[in-house]
């Protein structure tokens, strides 16, 4: 097959692909941002509803006009970081975006003041397209400091607290680890070592984990210092910004409320036995008495590893979405036909997978490295689910409302994975085939719903420990980690001793000003599993409801989206519905044994 079919065509994003023309567009972009600034800086406080609408619309028009060019540069670079032209354009677009962001940063600050002093504006009909956006601004307003203070914090953080994150990332990317594979000694970088965690050879998986975490644990003094500083800095900022708890800021940023998150986390704890039941089944499938930590997401041994050609993957993904809805299926077909997907494996391409929206084109672009494994087919369905979210939201919403928060950003993608799961299961002929598909989806569910929850419990316990006046040295942090881990796993899994250092490699713990990164993933997984359950109960009647939910983008908070489907996300019953879907998969797996 010609490779052309599986590389993307980015030329659609811009009027001209000539680098000079693109650079010129970027210059125009900064100039235009400056124009908006000149017109409105210092004046937002005196705007009435109509004038405010005009400002918000002009910012959206600016986004629509510039999005394609910025995307083009970023995606070119993601596709090949070794390409000089791509690097140059990416650098230029980053600089231009930073300048434009700085020029327009005053809008949210001044809007916060305006809305706080005239909250009635939110209810003004003229502004109804921006209602929820303004509600979110109002919710953040009491926690903002003065413009001078905010700027000072940004300036000091750049070389202060933010440096820990850079240090941690540099440490990981510059280490070399020694490991023996098939009798040969090898020295590998961190990225390649983590690739071995999925190796079919159990011994390799064990040695890879042992080597990496032993190495990380040796520098526990560095990691503990970093975490202490990041956590204490956060507590200090919470005090200055008047957040009532360490989690409060993240709950506001994610457009949810604490009650819903508490109910979610309680549901997780009440269902740990369900997860442990799956882990026991997986152990049986692997011929083990008990899983070790390095088996949690390992492939099932002795199963025929089916290889998927690109066209076969495309067929399966398309059928899964088409079975849900023909309009959605049509958009998926368009993604392939218009070459909005880059699946080729090549040097210089960014690792992992993502979907980037293309606002002006009311479409999206997807990147992945397609190796023909079942997991790659799932990744393709996942990323294309993001694309469907973008197709629907960009048709119904202004660009401001297309910036979804973390809790709902994964709604289309996880739903797509579930559509693929059931479509593949319905075609599977043997129990072995079914086991491979079910293990694929349940491994993912277990990691995201349960293991990620342990990380949230861990983060909470660090703040509690600090409040109690405990000093967080490496050993203490490791104890908190193990306690949080045990809440989920009990004795269902055998952990290597060195896994007490697992917390050291999670980059998000070192990101200052970005706390409690984890629970939105748990939220998203169970949210979508619950929706999927509803789909199975209601059948075709559910299809337009799901499309409306995705089309709402960020124009409504998650609790409102759920309410329109008859759910209360502060009620554990809702989350339990998601668990029921996972349980059905586990039951299916049990029947294959
Ligand atoms: Zn995703």
Coordinates of C-alpha atoms and ligand atoms in Angstrom, one line a residue:
X1 CA 0.0 0.0 0.0
X2 CA 1.4 3.5 -0.8
X3 CA 2.5 5.1 2.4
X4 CA 0.8 8.3 1.3
X5 CA -2.5 6.9 2.5
X6 CA -1.4 6.8 6.0
X7 CA 0.3 10.2 6.3
X8 CA -1.7 13.3 6.8
X9 CA -2.2 16.3 4.5
X10 CA -1.6 19.5 6.5
X11 CA -1.8 21.8 3.5
X12 CA -5.6 22.1 4.1
X13 CA -4.9 24.1 7.2
X14 CA -3.3 27.1 5.4
X15 CA -3.9 29.1 2.3
X16 CA -0.2 28.7 1.2
X17 CA 2.4 26.2 2.5
X18 CA 5.2 28.5 1.5
X19 CA 7.2 29.1 4.7
X20 CA 7.4 32.8 4.0
X21 CA 3.7 33.1 3.7
X22 CA 3.2 31.1 6.9
X23 CA 5.7 33.4 8.8
X24 CA 3.9 36.4 7.4
X25 CA 0.6 35.1 8.8
X26 CA 2.2 34.6 12.2
X27 CA 3.4 38.3 12.2
X28 CA -0.2 39.4 11.3
X29 CA -1.4 37.3 14.2
X30 CA 0.6 39.2 16.8
X31 CA -0.3 42.5 15.2
X32 CA -4.0 41.6 15.4
X33 CA -3.8 40.6 19.1
X34 CA -2.1 44.0 19.8
X35 CA -5.0 45.7 18.0
X36 CA -7.5 44.0 20.3
X37 CA -5.4 45.0 23.3
X38 CA -5.2 48.6 22.2
X39 CA -8.9 48.8 21.7
X40 CA -9.9 47.2 25.0
X41 CA -7.1 47.3 27.6
X42 CA -8.2 49.1 30.7
X43 CA -11.7 49.6 29.4
X44 CA -13.5 46.3 30.0
X45 CA -14.8 47.5 33.4
X46 CA -17.0 50.0 31.6
X47 CA -18.5 47.7 28.9
X48 CA -22.2 47.0 28.7
X49 CA -23.5 43.6 27.6
X50 CA -23.5 44.5 23.9
X51 CA -20.0 45.8 23.9
X52 CA -18.8 42.9 25.9
X53 CA -20.3 40.5 23.3
X54 CA -18.4 42.4 20.7
X55 CA -15.2 41.9 22.5
X56 CA -15.8 38.2 23.0
X57 CA -16.8 37.7 19.4
X58 CA -13.7 39.6 18.2
X59 CA -11.5 37.3 20.3
X60 CA -13.2 34.3 18.8
X61 CA -12.9 35.7 15.3
X62 CA -9.2 36.1 16.0
X63 CA -8.9 32.5 17.2
X64 CA -10.7 31.2 14.1
X65 CA -8.5 33.2 11.8
X66 CA -5.2 32.2 13.4
X67 CA -5.9 28.6 14.5
X68 CA -5.1 27.0 11.1
X69 CA -1.7 28.6 10.8
X70 CA -0.6 27.8 14.4
X71 CA -1.9 24.2 14.1
X72 CA 0.0 23.8 10.8
X73 CA 3.3 24.7 12.4
X74 CA 2.7 22.6 15.5
X75 CA 1.6 19.5 13.6
X76 CA 4.4 19.7 11.1
X77 CA 6.8 19.6 13.9
X78 CA 5.0 16.8 15.7
X79 CA 5.1 14.8 12.5
X80 CA 8.9 15.3 12.1
X81 CA 11.0 17.1 14.6
X82 CA 14.1 16.5 12.5
X83 CA 12.8 18.6 9.7
X84 CA 14.6 22.0 9.8
X85 CA 11.7 23.9 8.2
X86 CA 9.2 22.4 10.6
X87 CA 11.4 23.3 13.6
X88 CA 11.8 26.9 12.3
X89 CA 8.0 27.3 11.8
X90 CA 7.2 25.7 15.1
X91 CA 9.6 28.0 17.0
X92 CA 8.1 31.0 15.2
X93 CA 4.5 29.9 15.9
X94 CA 5.4 29.3 19.6
X95 CA 6.9 32.8 19.9
X96 CA 3.9 34.4 18.1
X97 CA 1.4 32.5 20.2
X98 CA 3.2 33.5 23.4
X99 CA 3.2 37.2 22.3
X100 CA -0.5 37.0 21.4
X101 CA -1.4 35.3 24.7
X102 CA 0.5 37.9 26.7
X103 CA -1.2 40.7 24.7
X104 CA -4.6 39.2 25.4
X105 CA -4.0 38.0 29.0
X106 CA -5.7 41.2 30.3
X107 CA -9.1 40.1 29.0
X108 CA -9.7 37.4 31.7
X109 CA -8.3 39.6 34.5
X110 CA -10.5 42.6 33.6
X111 CA -13.4 40.3 32.8
X112 CA -13.1 38.8 36.3
X113 CA -13.4 42.2 37.9
X114 CA -16.3 43.3 35.6
X115 CA -18.3 40.1 36.3
X116 CA -17.6 40.2 40.0
X117 CA -18.9 43.8 40.2
X118 CA -21.9 43.2 37.8
X119 CA -22.8 39.5 38.1
X120 CA -26.2 40.3 36.5
X121 CA -24.4 40.4 33.1
X122 CA -24.2 36.6 33.2
X123 CA -27.9 36.3 32.9
X124 CA -28.2 38.9 30.1
X125 CA -29.7 37.3 27.0
X126 CA -27.3 39.2 24.7
X127 CA -24.5 37.1 26.2
X128 CA -26.2 33.8 26.3
X129 CA -23.7 32.1 24.0
X130 CA -21.0 33.0 26.6
X131 CA -23.1 32.4 29.7
X132 CA -21.2 29.4 31.1
X133 CA -17.8 30.9 30.2
X134 CA -18.7 34.0 32.2
X135 CA -20.0 31.8 35.1
X136 CA -16.6 30.1 35.2
X137 CA -14.8 33.5 35.2
X138 CA -17.0 34.6 38.1
X139 CA -16.1 31.4 40.0
X140 CA -12.4 32.1 39.6
X141 CA -12.6 35.9 40.3
X142 CA -12.4 35.8 44.1
X143 CA -9.1 33.8 43.8
X144 CA -7.3 36.2 41.5
X145 CA -4.6 38.6 42.8
X146 CA -3.8 42.0 41.4
X147 CA -2.3 42.1 37.9
X148 CA 1.1 43.1 39.4
X149 CA 1.0 40.2 41.8
X150 CA 0.1 37.8 39.1
X151 CA 2.9 39.0 36.9
X152 CA 5.4 38.8 39.7
X153 CA 4.3 35.2 40.5
X154 CA 4.8 34.2 36.8
X155 CA 8.2 35.9 36.7
X156 CA 9.4 34.3 40.0
X157 CA 8.0 30.8 39.2
X158 CA 9.8 30.6 35.9
X159 CA 13.1 30.0 37.5
X160 CA 11.8 29.1 40.9
X161 CA 9.2 26.4 41.6
X162 CA 8.9 25.5 37.9
X163 CA 12.5 24.4 37.8
X164 CA 11.7 21.1 39.7
X165 CA 9.6 19.9 36.8
X166 CA 12.4 20.6 34.4
X167 CA 14.9 18.9 36.6
X168 CA 12.8 15.8 36.9
X169 CA 12.2 15.6 33.2
X170 CA 15.9 16.2 32.4
X171 CA 16.9 13.5 34.9
X172 CA 14.6 10.9 33.3
X173 CA 15.7 11.8 29.7
X174 CA 19.4 11.7 30.4
X175 CA 19.6 8.4 32.4
X176 CA 20.9 5.2 30.9
X177 CA 19.9 1.8 32.4
X178 CA 21.7 -1.5 32.0
X179 CA 19.5 -4.5 31.3
X180 CA 20.1 -8.1 29.9
X181 CA 17.7 -9.1 27.2
X182 CA 18.0 -12.6 25.6
X183 CA 21.5 -13.0 27.1
X184 CA 22.7 -9.7 25.7
X185 CA 23.7 -6.7 28.0
X186 CA 22.1 -3.5 26.8
X187 CA 22.3 0.1 27.9
X188 CA 18.9 1.9 27.3
X189 CA 17.4 5.3 27.9
X190 CA 14.4 5.7 30.1
X191 CA 11.9 5.9 27.2
X192 CA 13.0 2.5 25.9
X193 CA 13.0 0.9 29.3
X194 CA 9.4 1.9 29.8
X195 CA 8.6 0.2 26.5
X196 CA 9.8 -3.1 28.0
X197 CA 7.1 -2.9 30.7
X198 CA 4.8 -4.4 28.0
X199 CA 7.2 -7.0 26.8
X200 CA 5.8 -10.5 26.2
X201 CA 8.7 -12.0 28.2
X202 CA 7.8 -11.8 31.9
X203 CA 11.4 -11.9 33.0
X204 CA 12.2 -8.8 30.8
X205 CA 9.2 -7.0 32.3
X206 CA 10.4 -7.7 35.8
X207 CA 14.0 -6.7 35.2
X208 CA 13.0 -3.5 33.5
X209 CA 10.8 -2.5 36.4
X210 CA 13.5 -3.5 38.9
X211 CA 16.3 -1.6 37.2
X212 CA 14.4 1.6 36.6
X213 CA 12.9 1.9 40.1
X214 CA 16.1 0.9 41.8
X215 CA 17.7 3.8 39.9
X216 CA 15.0 6.3 40.8
X217 CA 15.0 5.2 44.4
X218 CA 18.7 6.0 44.7
X219 CA 17.9 9.7 44.3
X220 CA 15.0 9.8 46.6
X221 CA 16.5 12.8 48.4
X222 CA 16.1 14.8 45.2
X223 CA 12.5 13.7 44.6
X224 CA 11.4 14.2 48.2
X225 CA 12.9 17.7 48.2
X226 CA 11.1 18.5 45.0
X227 CA 7.7 17.3 46.2
X228 CA 8.0 19.1 49.5
X229 CA 8.7 22.3 47.7
X230 CA 5.9 21.9 45.2
X231 CA 3.4 20.9 47.8
X232 CA 4.3 23.7 50.3
X233 CA 4.4 26.2 47.5
X234 CA 0.9 25.1 46.6
X235 CA -0.3 25.5 50.2
X236 CA 1.2 28.9 50.4
X237 CA -0.6 29.9 47.1
X238 CA -3.9 28.4 48.4
X239 CA -3.6 30.7 51.4
X240 CA -2.9 33.8 49.3
X241 CA -5.6 33.0 46.8
X242 CA -8.1 32.0 49.5
X243 CA -8.8 28.4 48.4
X244 CA -10.3 26.5 51.2
X245 CA -8.5 23.2 50.5
X246 CA -5.6 22.0 48.4
X247 CA -8.0 20.5 45.9
X248 CA -10.3 23.5 45.6
X249 CA -8.4 25.2 42.8
X250 CA -8.4 22.1 40.6
X251 CA -12.1 21.5 41.1
X252 CA -12.9 25.0 40.0
X253 CA -10.5 24.8 37.0
X254 CA -12.2 21.5 36.0
X255 CA -15.7 23.0 36.1
X256 CA -17.0 20.4 38.7
X257 CA -17.8 20.6 42.4
X258 CA -16.3 18.8 45.3
X259 CA -19.5 16.8 46.1
X260 CA -19.4 15.1 42.7
X261 CA -15.7 14.3 43.1
X262 CA -16.2 12.9 46.7
X263 CA -19.0 10.8 45.5
X264 CA -16.9 9.5 42.6
X265 CA -14.0 8.6 44.9
X266 CA -16.3 6.9 47.4
X267 CA -17.7 4.8 44.5
X268 CA -14.1 3.7 43.6
X269 CA -13.4 2.6 47.1
X270 CA -16.6 0.7 47.3
X271 CA -15.8 -1.2 44.1
X272 CA -12.2 -2.3 44.7
X273 CA -13.3 -5.9 45.0
X274 CA -14.6 -5.7 41.4
X275 CA -11.2 -4.6 40.2
X276 CA -9.5 -7.3 42.3
X277 CA -11.9 -9.9 40.8
X278 CA -10.6 -8.9 37.3
X279 CA -7.0 -9.1 38.5
X280 CA -7.6 -12.6 39.7
X281 CA -9.2 -13.6 36.4
X282 CA -6.2 -12.1 34.6
X283 CA -3.8 -14.1 36.7
X284 CA -5.7 -17.3 35.8
X285 CA -5.5 -16.3 32.1
X286 CA -1.8 -15.8 32.5
X287 CA -1.3 -19.1 34.3
X288 CA -0.2 -17.3 37.5
X289 CA -1.2 -17.7 41.1
X290 CA -1.1 -13.9 41.5
X291 CA -0.3 -11.0 39.3
X292 CA 2.9 -9.1 40.0
X293 CA 2.9 -5.3 39.4
X294 CA 4.7 -5.9 36.1
X295 CA 1.8 -8.1 34.8
X296 CA -0.9 -5.5 35.4
X297 CA -1.1 -4.4 31.8
X298 CA 1.0 -7.1 30.2
X299 CA -0.3 -8.9 27.1
X300 CA -1.9 -12.3 27.7
X301 CA 0.6 -15.1 26.9
X302 CA 0.0 -17.8 24.4
X303 CA -2.7 -16.0 22.5
X304 CA -2.6 -15.6 18.8
X305 CA -1.3 -12.0 18.3
X306 CA -3.5 -10.7 15.5
X307 CA -1.8 -8.1 13.2
X308 CA -4.0 -5.4 11.7
X309 CA -3.2 -3.9 8.4
X310 CA -4.1 -0.2 8.1
X311 CA -7.1 -0.9 5.9
X312 CA -8.4 -3.6 8.3
X313 CA -8.1 -1.2 11.2
X314 CA -9.9 1.5 9.2
X315 CA -12.7 -0.9 8.4
X316 CA -13.1 -2.0 12.0
X317 CA -13.1 1.5 13.4
X318 CA -15.5 2.8 10.7
X319 CA -17.9 -0.1 11.3
X320 CA -17.9 0.6 15.0
X321 CA -18.8 4.3 14.6
X322 CA -21.2 3.6 11.7
X323 CA -23.1 1.2 13.8
X324 CA -23.7 4.0 16.3
X325 CA -24.8 6.6 13.8
X326 CA -24.4 7.2 10.1
X327 CA -23.6 10.9 10.4
X328 CA -20.8 10.1 12.8
X329 CA -19.7 7.3 10.6
X330 CA -19.6 9.7 7.7
X331 CA -17.3 12.1 9.6
X332 CA -15.0 9.2 10.5
X333 CA -14.8 8.2 6.8
X334 CA -14.0 11.9 6.0
X335 CA -11.1 11.8 8.4
X336 CA -9.6 8.9 6.5
X337 CA -10.5 10.2 3.0
X338 CA -9.3 13.7 3.5
X339 CA -6.1 12.3 5.1
X340 CA -6.4 13.9 8.5
X341 CA -4.7 11.0 10.2
X342 CA -1.0 10.4 10.3
X343 CA -0.4 6.7 11.2
X344 CA 3.1 6.2 9.6
X345 CA 5.9 5.0 11.9
X346 CA 9.0 7.1 11.3
X347 CA 11.9 8.7 13.0
X348 CA 11.5 12.2 14.3
X349 CA 7.8 11.7 14.9
X350 CA 6.5 12.6 18.4
X351 CA 5.7 9.5 20.5
X352 CA 2.2 8.7 21.7
X353 CA -1.0 9.8 20.0
X354 CA -3.2 12.8 20.0
X355 CA -6.1 14.6 18.3
X356 CA -5.9 18.3 17.5
X357 CA -9.0 20.2 16.7
X358 CA -9.2 22.3 13.6
X359 CA -11.7 25.0 14.5
X360 CA -12.0 26.8 11.2
X361 CA -12.3 23.6 9.3
X362 CA -14.8 22.2 11.8
X363 CA -12.7 19.1 11.8
X364 CA -9.6 17.6 13.5
X365 CA -6.2 16.0 12.9
X366 CA -5.0 12.8 14.5
X367 CA -1.5 11.5 15.0
X368 CA -0.4 8.0 16.0
X369 CA 2.4 5.5 15.2
X370 CA 0.4 2.6 13.8
X371 CA 2.2 -0.7 14.4
X372 CA -0.7 -3.0 13.5
X373 CA -1.4 -4.2 17.1
X374 CA -4.9 -4.4 18.6
X375 CA -3.8 -1.5 21.0
X376 CA -3.1 0.6 17.9
X377 CA -6.6 0.0 16.6
X378 CA -8.0 1.0 20.0
X379 CA -5.8 4.2 19.9
X380 CA -7.2 5.0 16.5
X381 CA -10.8 4.6 17.7
X382 CA -10.0 6.7 20.8
X383 CA -8.4 9.6 18.9
X384 CA -11.1 9.6 16.3
X385 CA -13.7 9.8 19.1
X386 CA -11.9 13.1 20.0
X387 CA -12.3 14.1 16.4
X388 CA -16.1 13.4 16.5
X389 CA -16.3 15.6 19.7
X390 CA -14.7 18.4 17.6
X391 CA -16.9 17.8 14.6
X392 CA -20.0 18.2 16.7
X393 CA -18.8 21.0 19.0
X394 CA -17.3 23.2 16.3
X395 CA -20.6 23.0 14.4
X396 CA -22.7 24.1 17.4
X397 CA -20.4 26.4 19.5
X398 CA -18.2 29.4 19.3
X399 CA -14.4 28.7 19.7
X400 CA -14.6 29.8 23.4
X401 CA -16.9 26.9 24.1
X402 CA -14.8 24.4 22.2
X403 CA -12.1 24.5 24.9
X404 CA -13.4 21.6 26.9
X405 CA -12.3 20.9 30.5
X406 CA -10.4 17.7 31.4
X407 CA -13.5 16.0 32.9
X408 CA -15.4 16.0 29.6
X409 CA -12.6 16.1 27.1
X410 CA -12.4 12.3 27.0
X411 CA -16.1 11.7 26.5
X412 CA -16.1 11.1 22.7
X413 CA -12.8 9.2 22.8
X414 CA -13.7 6.7 25.6
X415 CA -17.2 6.2 24.1
X416 CA -15.5 5.3 20.8
X417 CA -13.3 2.7 22.5
X418 CA -16.4 1.1 23.9
X419 CA -18.1 1.1 20.5
X420 CA -15.0 -0.6 19.0
X421 CA -14.9 -3.1 21.9
X422 CA -18.5 -4.3 21.3
X423 CA -18.1 -4.3 17.6
X424 CA -15.0 -6.5 17.8
X425 CA -16.5 -8.8 20.4
X426 CA -19.5 -9.4 18.2
X427 CA -17.2 -10.6 15.4
X428 CA -14.8 -12.6 17.6
X429 CA -15.1 -16.3 16.8
X430 CA -13.1 -18.0 19.6
X431 CA -12.8 -17.5 23.4
X432 CA -9.1 -16.6 23.0
X433 CA -10.0 -13.7 20.7
X434 CA -12.6 -12.5 23.1
X435 CA -10.1 -12.7 26.0
X436 CA -7.6 -10.5 24.2
X437 CA -10.2 -7.8 23.4
X438 CA -11.7 -7.9 26.9
X439 CA -8.3 -7.8 28.6
X440 CA -7.4 -4.8 26.4
X441 CA -10.4 -2.8 27.5
X442 CA -10.4 -4.0 31.2
X443 CA -6.7 -3.3 31.6
X444 CA -7.3 0.3 30.5
X445 CA -10.4 0.6 32.7
X446 CA -8.5 -0.8 35.8
X447 CA -5.6 1.5 35.3
X448 CA -7.6 4.7 34.7
X449 CA -10.4 4.2 37.2
X450 CA -8.5 2.4 40.0
X451 CA -4.8 2.9 39.8
X452 CA -5.2 6.6 38.9
X453 CA -7.5 6.9 42.0
X454 CA -4.7 5.6 44.2
X455 CA -2.6 8.5 42.9
X456 CA -5.3 11.0 43.9
X457 CA -5.4 9.4 47.4
X458 CA -1.7 9.7 47.6
X459 CA -1.7 13.4 46.7
X460 CA -4.4 14.1 49.3
X461 CA -2.4 12.2 51.9
X462 CA 0.7 14.4 51.3
X463 CA -1.2 17.5 52.1
X464 CA -2.7 15.9 55.2
X465 CA 0.8 14.8 56.3
X466 CA 2.2 18.4 55.9
X467 CA -0.7 19.8 57.9
X468 CA 0.1 17.4 60.7
X469 CA 3.6 18.7 60.7
X470 CA 5.2 15.6 59.3
X471 CA 8.5 16.0 57.4
X472 CA 8.2 14.5 53.9
X473 CA 11.5 12.7 53.4
X474 CA 11.7 10.0 50.8
X475 CA 10.8 7.2 53.2
X476 CA 7.8 9.0 54.5
X477 CA 6.5 9.8 51.0
X478 CA 7.1 6.2 50.0
X479 CA 5.0 5.0 52.9
X480 CA 2.1 7.4 51.9
X481 CA 2.4 6.0 48.3
X482 CA 2.2 2.4 49.5
X483 CA -0.8 3.2 51.8
X484 CA -2.7 4.8 48.9
X485 CA -1.8 1.9 46.6
X486 CA -3.0 -0.7 49.1
X487 CA -6.4 1.0 49.4
X488 CA -7.0 -0.1 45.8
X489 CA -5.0 -3.3 45.5
X490 CA -5.1 -4.9 48.9
X491 CA -3.1 -8.1 48.6
X492 CA -4.4 -8.8 45.0
X493 CA -1.0 -8.0 43.5
X494 CA 2.6 -8.8 44.4
X495 CA 4.8 -5.6 44.2
X496 CA 8.5 -5.5 43.7
X497 CA 10.1 -3.9 46.7
X498 CA 11.5 -1.1 44.6
X499 CA 7.9 -0.1 43.5
X500 CA 7.7 2.0 46.7
X501 CA 9.6 4.6 44.5
X502 CA 6.9 4.6 41.8
X503 CA 5.8 8.1 42.7
X504 CA 9.2 9.5 41.7
X505 CA 8.6 9.2 37.9
X506 CA 5.2 10.8 37.6
X507 CA 5.9 14.2 36.0
X508 CA 2.6 15.8 37.1
X509 CA 3.6 15.7 40.7
X510 CA 6.4 18.1 40.0
X511 CA 4.3 20.5 38.0
X512 CA 3.8 23.6 40.1
X513 CA 0.4 25.3 39.8
X514 CA -1.1 22.1 38.4
X515 CA -2.2 20.0 41.3
X516 CA -4.6 17.1 41.4
X517 CA -4.0 16.2 37.8
X518 CA -5.4 12.7 38.2
X519 CA -9.0 12.5 39.2
X520 CA -10.4 14.0 35.9
X521 CA -9.3 10.8 34.2
X522 CA -11.2 8.7 36.8
X523 CA -14.1 11.0 36.3
X524 CA -14.0 10.7 32.5
X525 CA -13.8 6.9 32.5
X526 CA -16.7 6.3 34.8
X527 CA -18.8 9.1 33.3
X528 CA -18.5 7.6 29.9
X529 CA -19.0 4.0 31.1
X530 CA -22.2 5.2 32.7
X531 CA -23.3 6.9 29.5
X532 CA -22.5 3.8 27.5
X533 CA -24.7 1.8 29.9
X534 CA -27.5 4.2 29.2
X535 CA -26.9 3.7 25.4
X536 CA -27.3 0.0 25.9
X537 CA -30.5 0.5 27.9
X538 CA -32.1 3.0 25.5
X539 CA -30.7 1.9 22.2
X540 CA -31.3 4.3 19.3
X541 CA -33.2 6.8 21.4
X542 CA -29.9 7.5 23.1
X543 CA -28.0 8.5 19.9
X544 CA -29.3 12.1 19.5
X545 CA -28.8 12.6 23.3
X546 CA -25.1 11.6 23.1
X547 CA -24.6 13.8 20.0
X548 CA -26.2 16.8 21.9
X549 CA -24.0 16.2 24.8
X550 CA -20.8 16.2 22.7
X551 CA -22.1 19.2 20.7
X552 CA -22.5 21.2 23.9
X553 CA -18.7 21.4 24.2
X554 CA -17.8 23.5 27.2
X555 CA -21.0 25.5 27.1
X556 CA -22.4 23.6 30.1
X557 CA -20.7 22.1 33.1
X558 CA -20.5 18.3 33.3
X559 CA -23.2 18.1 36.0
X560 CA -25.6 19.9 33.7
X561 CA -24.8 17.6 30.8
X562 CA -25.5 14.6 33.1
X563 CA -28.7 16.2 34.5
X564 CA -30.1 16.5 31.0
X565 CA -29.8 12.8 30.7
X566 CA -31.5 12.3 34.0
X567 CA -28.4 11.8 36.2
X568 CA -27.1 13.5 39.3
X569 CA -23.3 13.2 39.4
X570 CA -23.2 14.0 43.1
X571 CA -25.1 10.7 43.7
X572 CA -23.1 7.5 43.9
X573 CA -25.8 5.8 41.9
X574 CA -24.6 7.5 38.7
X575 CA -21.0 6.4 39.1
X576 CA -22.2 2.9 40.1
X577 CA -23.8 2.7 36.7
X578 CA -20.4 3.0 35.1
X579 CA -19.1 0.2 37.3
X580 CA -22.0 -2.0 36.1
X581 CA -20.7 -1.6 32.6
X582 CA -17.2 -2.7 33.7
X583 CA -18.8 -5.6 35.6
X584 CA -20.5 -6.8 32.5
X585 CA -17.2 -7.0 30.7
X586 CA -15.7 -8.9 33.6
X587 CA -18.6 -11.3 33.6
X588 CA -18.1 -11.9 29.9
X589 CA -14.4 -12.6 30.5
X590 CA -15.2 -15.1 33.2
X591 CA -17.6 -17.0 30.8
X592 CA -14.7 -17.5 28.4
X593 CA -12.7 -19.5 31.0
Ligands
LIG1 ZN1 -7.8 11.0 24.8

